[in-house]
Amino acid sequence: MIREQIEAKLAEAFDPAFLEVTDESYRHNVPAGSESHFKVVMVSDKFVGERFLARHRAIYVRLTEELAGSVHALALHTYTQKEWEGLQDTVLVSPPCRGAGTMA
């Protein structure tokens, strides 16, 4: 399962205080079971002092294999522990798909 691969690689690389990987493929125009769209919410102090772009690039490097395969989109929500504490009770919503990927 791709979700589990993503979760394992991110857990190993970033030692997160919180990690949630959600398969959101069902919200998009793809065949059932596609595992192509994911939301990642990760809290790690390895992000301290890093801008969002650098955080996202670090994740992309770890997930090169998945991104070269069936993963079409990653909605990334990356936080330090301090940033995360300020977001309690906030709903993190992924952006809507812009139509990429059609049903076969």
PDB file of C-alpha atoms in Angstrom:
ATOM      1  CA  MET A   1       0.000   0.000   0.000  1.00  0.00           C
ATOM      2  CA  ILE A   2       1.341   3.366  -1.043  1.00  0.00           C
ATOM      3  CA  ARG A   3      -0.052   5.196   1.996  1.00  0.00           C
ATOM      4  CA  GLU A   4       1.929   2.932   4.308  1.00  0.00           C
ATOM      5  CA  GLN A   5       5.112   3.387   2.229  1.00  0.00           C
ATOM      6  CA  ILE A   6       4.762   7.162   2.427  1.00  0.00           C
ATOM      7  CA  GLU A   7       4.113   7.030   6.155  1.00  0.00           C
ATOM      8  CA  ALA A   8       7.112   4.771   6.841  1.00  0.00           C
ATOM      9  CA  LYS A   9       9.546   6.865   4.793  1.00  0.00           C
ATOM     10  CA  LEU A  10       8.433  10.127   6.391  1.00  0.00           C
ATOM     11  CA  ALA A  11       8.512   8.673   9.912  1.00  0.00           C
ATOM     12  CA  GLU A  12      12.055   7.436   9.379  1.00  0.00           C
ATOM     13  CA  ALA A  13      13.342  10.659   7.823  1.00  0.00           C
ATOM     14  CA  PHE A  14      11.655  13.285   9.988  1.00  0.00           C
ATOM     15  CA  ASP A  15      10.999  11.626  13.380  1.00  0.00           C
ATOM     16  CA  PRO A  16       7.649  13.428  13.576  1.00  0.00           C
ATOM     17  CA  ALA A  17       5.771  14.234  16.769  1.00  0.00           C
ATOM     18  CA  PHE A  18       2.618  13.817  14.666  1.00  0.00           C
ATOM     19  CA  LEU A  19       2.150  12.239  11.240  1.00  0.00           C
ATOM     20  CA  GLU A  20      -1.049  11.608   9.342  1.00  0.00           C
ATOM     21  CA  VAL A  21      -1.096  10.382   5.754  1.00  0.00           C
ATOM     22  CA  THR A  22      -4.569  10.324   4.213  1.00  0.00           C
ATOM     23  CA  ASP A  23      -5.487   8.817   0.859  1.00  0.00           C
ATOM     24  CA  GLU A  24      -7.792  11.421  -0.718  1.00  0.00           C
ATOM     25  CA  SER A  25      -8.025   9.735  -4.109  1.00  0.00           C
ATOM     26  CA  TYR A  26     -11.744   9.146  -3.602  1.00  0.00           C
ATOM     27  CA  ARG A  27     -12.254  12.932  -3.847  1.00  0.00           C
ATOM     28  CA  HIS A  28     -10.875  13.000  -7.383  1.00  0.00           C
ATOM     29  CA  ASN A  29     -11.790  11.749 -10.810  1.00  0.00           C
ATOM     30  CA  VAL A  30      -9.713   8.571 -10.724  1.00  0.00           C
ATOM     31  CA  PRO A  31     -10.593   4.866 -10.751  1.00  0.00           C
ATOM     32  CA  ALA A  32     -11.322   3.255  -7.370  1.00  0.00           C
ATOM     33  CA  GLY A  33      -8.180   2.063  -5.605  1.00  0.00           C
ATOM     34  CA  SER A  34      -5.886   4.435  -7.485  1.00  0.00           C
ATOM     35  CA  GLU A  35      -3.912   5.682  -4.457  1.00  0.00           C
ATOM     36  CA  SER A  36      -2.926   8.779  -6.394  1.00  0.00           C
ATOM     37  CA  HIS A  37      -3.825  11.768  -4.178  1.00  0.00           C
ATOM     38  CA  PHE A  38      -2.601  12.108  -0.584  1.00  0.00           C
ATOM     39  CA  LYS A  39      -2.700  14.622   2.238  1.00  0.00           C
ATOM     40  CA  VAL A  40       0.238  14.661   4.638  1.00  0.00           C
ATOM     41  CA  VAL A  41       0.059  16.454   7.980  1.00  0.00           C
ATOM     42  CA  MET A  42       3.407  16.291   9.714  1.00  0.00           C
ATOM     43  CA  VAL A  43       4.819  17.945  12.823  1.00  0.00           C
ATOM     44  CA  SER A  44       8.573  17.736  13.221  1.00  0.00           C
ATOM     45  CA  ASP A  45      11.180  19.851  14.888  1.00  0.00           C
ATOM     46  CA  LYS A  46      13.397  19.069  11.911  1.00  0.00           C
ATOM     47  CA  PHE A  47      11.411  21.876  10.250  1.00  0.00           C
ATOM     48  CA  VAL A  48      12.608  24.519  12.726  1.00  0.00           C
ATOM     49  CA  GLY A  49      14.181  27.386  10.773  1.00  0.00           C
ATOM     50  CA  GLU A  50      13.035  25.963   7.411  1.00  0.00           C
ATOM     51  CA  ARG A  51      10.643  27.748   5.081  1.00  0.00           C
ATOM     52  CA  PHE A  52       7.689  25.814   3.690  1.00  0.00           C
ATOM     53  CA  LEU A  53       9.345  25.389   0.294  1.00  0.00           C
ATOM     54  CA  ALA A  54      12.426  23.774   1.863  1.00  0.00           C
ATOM     55  CA  ARG A  55      10.207  21.516   3.979  1.00  0.00           C
ATOM     56  CA  HIS A  56       8.270  20.389   0.925  1.00  0.00           C
ATOM     57  CA  ARG A  57      11.420  19.802  -1.106  1.00  0.00           C
ATOM     58  CA  ALA A  58      12.802  17.614   1.683  1.00  0.00           C
ATOM     59  CA  ILE A  59       9.628  15.531   1.578  1.00  0.00           C
ATOM     60  CA  TYR A  60       9.726  15.255  -2.221  1.00  0.00           C
ATOM     61  CA  VAL A  61      13.300  13.942  -2.024  1.00  0.00           C
ATOM     62  CA  ARG A  62      12.196  11.196   0.378  1.00  0.00           C
ATOM     63  CA  LEU A  63       9.217  10.264  -1.821  1.00  0.00           C
ATOM     64  CA  THR A  64      10.932  10.320  -5.228  1.00  0.00           C
ATOM     65  CA  GLU A  65       9.926   6.740  -6.018  1.00  0.00           C
ATOM     66  CA  GLU A  66       6.261   7.271  -5.158  1.00  0.00           C
ATOM     67  CA  LEU A  67       6.070  10.565  -7.066  1.00  0.00           C
ATOM     68  CA  ALA A  68       7.605   8.923 -10.139  1.00  0.00           C
ATOM     69  CA  GLY A  69       4.939   6.216  -9.922  1.00  0.00           C
ATOM     70  CA  SER A  70       1.243   6.424  -9.220  1.00  0.00           C
ATOM     71  CA  VAL A  71       1.198   9.402  -6.830  1.00  0.00           C
ATOM     72  CA  HIS A  72      -0.247  12.359  -8.702  1.00  0.00           C
ATOM     73  CA  ALA A  73      -0.626  14.869  -5.865  1.00  0.00           C
ATOM     74  CA  LEU A  74       0.505  15.557  -2.309  1.00  0.00           C
ATOM     75  CA  ALA A  75      -1.201  18.171  -0.160  1.00  0.00           C
ATOM     76  CA  LEU A  76       1.498  18.969   2.393  1.00  0.00           C
ATOM     77  CA  HIS A  77       0.824  20.542   5.775  1.00  0.00           C
ATOM     78  CA  THR A  78       4.176  20.796   7.573  1.00  0.00           C
ATOM     79  CA  TYR A  79       4.709  22.330  10.994  1.00  0.00           C
ATOM     80  CA  THR A  80       7.142  22.671  13.839  1.00  0.00           C
ATOM     81  CA  GLN A  81       5.855  21.700  17.275  1.00  0.00           C
ATOM     82  CA  LYS A  82       5.383  25.390  18.156  1.00  0.00           C
ATOM     83  CA  GLU A  83       3.438  26.110  14.944  1.00  0.00           C
ATOM     84  CA  TRP A  84       1.282  23.033  15.518  1.00  0.00           C
ATOM     85  CA  GLU A  85       0.364  24.109  19.043  1.00  0.00           C
ATOM     86  CA  GLY A  86      -1.070  27.332  17.588  1.00  0.00           C
ATOM     87  CA  LEU A  87      -3.288  25.359  15.178  1.00  0.00           C
ATOM     88  CA  GLN A  88      -5.263  23.258  17.630  1.00  0.00           C
ATOM     89  CA  ASP A  89      -8.918  22.906  16.584  1.00  0.00           C
ATOM     90  CA  THR A  90      -8.095  23.973  13.007  1.00  0.00           C
ATOM     91  CA  VAL A  91      -9.381  21.887  10.111  1.00  0.00           C
ATOM     92  CA  LEU A  92      -6.691  21.321   7.479  1.00  0.00           C
ATOM     93  CA  VAL A  93      -8.383  21.038   4.088  1.00  0.00           C
ATOM     94  CA  SER A  94      -6.677  19.996   0.874  1.00  0.00           C
ATOM     95  CA  PRO A  95      -7.252  22.132  -2.215  1.00  0.00           C
ATOM     96  CA  PRO A  96      -9.711  20.809  -4.801  1.00  0.00           C
ATOM     97  CA  CYS A  97      -8.362  18.838  -7.741  1.00  0.00           C
ATOM     98  CA  ARG A  98      -7.965  20.885 -10.898  1.00  0.00           C
ATOM     99  CA  GLY A  99      -9.170  18.084 -13.167  1.00  0.00           C
ATOM    100  CA  ALA A 100      -5.968  16.135 -13.733  1.00  0.00           C
ATOM    101  CA  GLY A 101      -6.518  12.441 -14.233  1.00  0.00           C
ATOM    102  CA  THR A 102      -9.596  11.088 -15.912  1.00  0.00           C
ATOM    103  CA  MET A 103     -11.537   7.956 -15.280  1.00  0.00           C
ATOM    104  CA  ALA A 104     -10.812   5.088 -17.631  1.00  0.00           C
TER     105      ALA A 104
END
